[in-house]
GROMACS .gro file of C-alpha atoms in nm:
model
  143
    1MET     CA    1  -3.434   3.691  -2.041
    2LEU     CA    2  -3.652   3.448  -2.255
    3LEU     CA    3  -3.304   3.249  -2.355
    4ALA     CA    4  -3.228   3.211  -2.001
    5LEU     CA    5  -3.520   3.065  -1.927
    6LEU     CA    6  -3.588   2.837  -2.250
    7LEU     CA    7  -3.097   2.795  -2.108
    8SER     CA    8  -3.262   2.637  -1.707
    9SER     CA    9  -3.618   2.418  -1.838
   10HIS     CA   10  -3.288   2.288  -2.009
   11VAL     CA   11  -3.090   2.187  -1.799
   12THR     CA   12  -3.369   2.105  -1.603
   13ALA     CA   13  -3.546   1.825  -1.811
   14SER     CA   14  -3.134   1.653  -1.910
   15GLU     CA   15  -3.109   1.544  -1.523
   16ASP     CA   16  -3.266   1.186  -1.383
   17ASN     CA   17  -3.536   1.159  -1.154
   18TYR     CA   18  -3.614   0.839  -1.076
   19ALA     CA   19  -3.878   0.780  -0.802
   20PHE     CA   20  -3.892   0.507  -0.602
   21ASP     CA   21  -4.139   0.316  -0.360
   22ASP     CA   22  -3.879   0.106  -0.153
   23PRO     CA   23  -3.541   0.228  -0.019
   24ASN     CA   24  -3.427  -0.158  -0.191
   25THR     CA   25  -3.494  -0.133  -0.522
   26ARG     CA   26  -3.322   0.243  -0.511
   27ALA     CA   27  -3.079   0.078  -0.360
   28GLN     CA   28  -3.050  -0.209  -0.624
   29PHE     CA   29  -3.080   0.073  -0.895
   30LEU     CA   30  -2.744   0.296  -0.685
   31ARG     CA   31  -2.562  -0.061  -0.710
   32LEU     CA   32  -2.686  -0.144  -1.069
   33THR     CA   33  -2.570   0.196  -1.170
   34GLU     CA   34  -2.217   0.200  -1.046
   35GLU     CA   35  -2.182  -0.152  -1.153
   36LEU     CA   36  -2.290  -0.066  -1.480
   37ARG     CA   37  -2.000   0.055  -1.714
   38CYS     CA   38  -2.099   0.339  -2.036
   39PRO     CA   39  -1.949   0.194  -2.357
   40MET     CA   40  -1.956   0.498  -2.506
   41CYS     CA   41  -1.724   0.620  -2.219
   42GLN     CA   42  -1.419   0.509  -2.097
   43ASN     CA   43  -1.393   0.366  -1.754
   44GLN     CA   44  -1.732   0.535  -1.598
   45ASN     CA   45  -1.989   0.375  -1.468
   46ILE     CA   46  -2.352   0.493  -1.567
   47ALA     CA   47  -2.430   0.749  -1.269
   48ASP     CA   48  -2.128   0.849  -1.365
   49SER     CA   49  -2.133   0.933  -1.698
   50ASN     CA   50  -2.343   1.210  -1.869
   51ALA     CA   51  -2.347   1.043  -2.268
   52MET     CA   52  -2.689   0.965  -2.384
   53ILE     CA   53  -2.640   0.598  -2.400
   54ALA     CA   54  -2.605   0.647  -1.992
   55HIS     CA   55  -2.895   0.829  -1.966
   56ASP     CA   56  -3.106   0.525  -2.174
   57MET     CA   57  -2.897   0.308  -1.922
   58ARG     CA   58  -3.028   0.423  -1.652
   59ARG     CA   59  -3.446   0.440  -1.787
   60LYS     CA   60  -3.373   0.139  -1.858
   61VAL     CA   61  -3.261  -0.024  -1.561
   62TYR     CA   62  -3.496   0.203  -1.345
   63ALA     CA   63  -3.734   0.045  -1.630
   64LEU     CA   64  -3.636  -0.339  -1.510
   65LEU     CA   65  -3.649  -0.225  -1.118
   66LYS     CA   66  -3.989  -0.102  -1.211
   67GLU     CA   67  -4.088  -0.464  -1.336
   68GLY     CA   68  -4.016  -0.690  -1.045
   69LYS     CA   69  -3.641  -0.808  -1.198
   70SER     CA   70  -3.386  -0.829  -1.024
   71GLU     CA   71  -3.017  -0.727  -1.032
   72GLN     CA   72  -2.901  -1.022  -1.214
   73GLN     CA   73  -3.160  -1.059  -1.450
   74VAL     CA   74  -3.131  -0.667  -1.548
   75ILE     CA   75  -2.682  -0.729  -1.649
   76ASP     CA   76  -2.843  -1.008  -1.842
   77TYR     CA   77  -2.994  -0.824  -1.990
   78MET     CA   78  -2.713  -0.485  -2.044
   79LYS     CA   79  -2.460  -0.826  -2.101
   80ALA     CA   80  -2.688  -0.953  -2.435
   81ARG     CA   81  -2.752  -0.576  -2.540
   82TYR     CA   82  -2.452  -0.427  -2.504
   83GLY     CA   83  -2.257  -0.722  -2.441
   84ASP     CA   84  -2.054  -0.826  -2.214
   85PHE     CA   85  -1.775  -0.499  -2.140
   86VAL     CA   86  -2.110  -0.394  -2.020
   87HIS     CA   87  -1.999  -0.493  -1.697
   88TYR     CA   88  -1.683  -0.477  -1.444
   89GLN     CA   89  -1.746  -0.788  -1.398
   90PRO     CA   90  -1.637  -1.030  -1.714
   91PRO     CA   91  -1.761  -1.404  -1.706
   92VAL     CA   92  -1.441  -1.642  -1.707
   93THR     CA   93  -1.417  -1.725  -2.134
   94ALA     CA   94  -1.190  -1.857  -2.317
   95ALA     CA   95  -1.081  -1.512  -2.437
   96THR     CA   96  -1.006  -1.397  -2.063
   97LEU     CA   97  -0.813  -1.643  -1.980
   98TRP     CA   98  -0.605  -1.496  -2.238
   99LEU     CA   99  -0.537  -1.144  -2.078
  100TRP     CA  100  -0.400  -1.375  -1.742
  101ALA     CA  101  -0.277  -1.604  -1.940
  102ILE     CA  102   0.000  -1.373  -2.137
  103PRO     CA  103   0.149  -1.136  -1.853
  104PHE     CA  104   0.270  -1.548  -1.677
  105ALA     CA  105   0.408  -1.630  -2.028
  106PHE     CA  106   0.582  -1.364  -2.077
  107ILE     CA  107   0.701  -1.382  -1.745
  108VAL     CA  108   0.837  -1.779  -1.832
  109VAL     CA  109   0.980  -1.663  -2.140
  110ALA     CA  110   1.179  -1.327  -2.011
  111MET     CA  111   1.317  -1.550  -1.754
  112SER     CA  112   1.382  -1.814  -1.959
  113VAL     CA  113   1.587  -1.587  -2.242
  114VAL     CA  114   1.785  -1.434  -1.848
  115LEU     CA  115   1.871  -1.810  -1.797
  116ILE     CA  116   1.962  -1.902  -2.151
  117ARG     CA  117   2.157  -1.604  -2.121
  118ARG     CA  118   2.370  -1.566  -1.859
  119ARG     CA  119   2.456  -1.964  -1.894
  120THR     CA  120   2.643  -1.881  -2.280
  121THR     CA  121   2.890  -1.593  -2.023
  122VAL     CA  122   3.198  -1.675  -2.034
  123ASP     CA  123   3.297  -1.793  -1.659
  124ASP     CA  124   3.651  -1.616  -1.523
  125ASP     CA  125   3.811  -1.929  -1.496
  126ASN     CA  126   3.737  -1.989  -1.855
  127ILE     CA  127   3.886  -1.656  -1.920
  128GLU     CA  128   4.230  -1.759  -1.770
  129GLU     CA  129   4.210  -2.091  -1.980
  130LYS     CA  130   4.153  -1.869  -2.357
  131LEU     CA  131   4.418  -1.664  -2.215
  132ALA     CA  132   4.673  -1.888  -2.143
  133LYS     CA  133   4.552  -2.032  -2.493
  134ALA     CA  134   4.618  -1.703  -2.692
  135ASP     CA  135   4.955  -1.650  -2.530
  136ALA     CA  136   5.068  -2.006  -2.679
  137MET     CA  137   4.905  -1.867  -3.020
  138LEU     CA  138   5.082  -1.559  -3.025
  139LYS     CA  139   5.430  -1.734  -3.013
  140GLN     CA  140   5.412  -2.002  -3.246
  141GLU     CA  141   5.289  -1.683  -3.455
  142LYS     CA  142   5.645  -1.548  -3.302
  143GLU     CA  143   5.841  -1.840  -3.404
   0.00000   0.00000   0.00000
């Protein structure tokens, strides 16, 4: 009985309960928790994550919104603390441009290799010439 009571209190203590005076602030909170990524989890937002860091981040988002911070200010705070990875829409930087450029560069290199190999293949007309030369050489060796 005591064990069941302890377990049930632990379950209710681990649930996040945030009260909002304004429905717009609640909507901002929900948007932000879906838009911010858990640094510990692979591609999971902080709204869906049960990691301790996600709980801490949700509490911080709640506190920042209660202080009157805008969505962008909350995102900037989280980026400053956890890096650009925490936001699902990272800024365009030199590092992120490479992520877009590498696949295109690979396509260009692959097409170049295919075209170069295609040029070096022997044409059908050229084969007939080579066969005639080989026959001529064989006849010369026989004589």
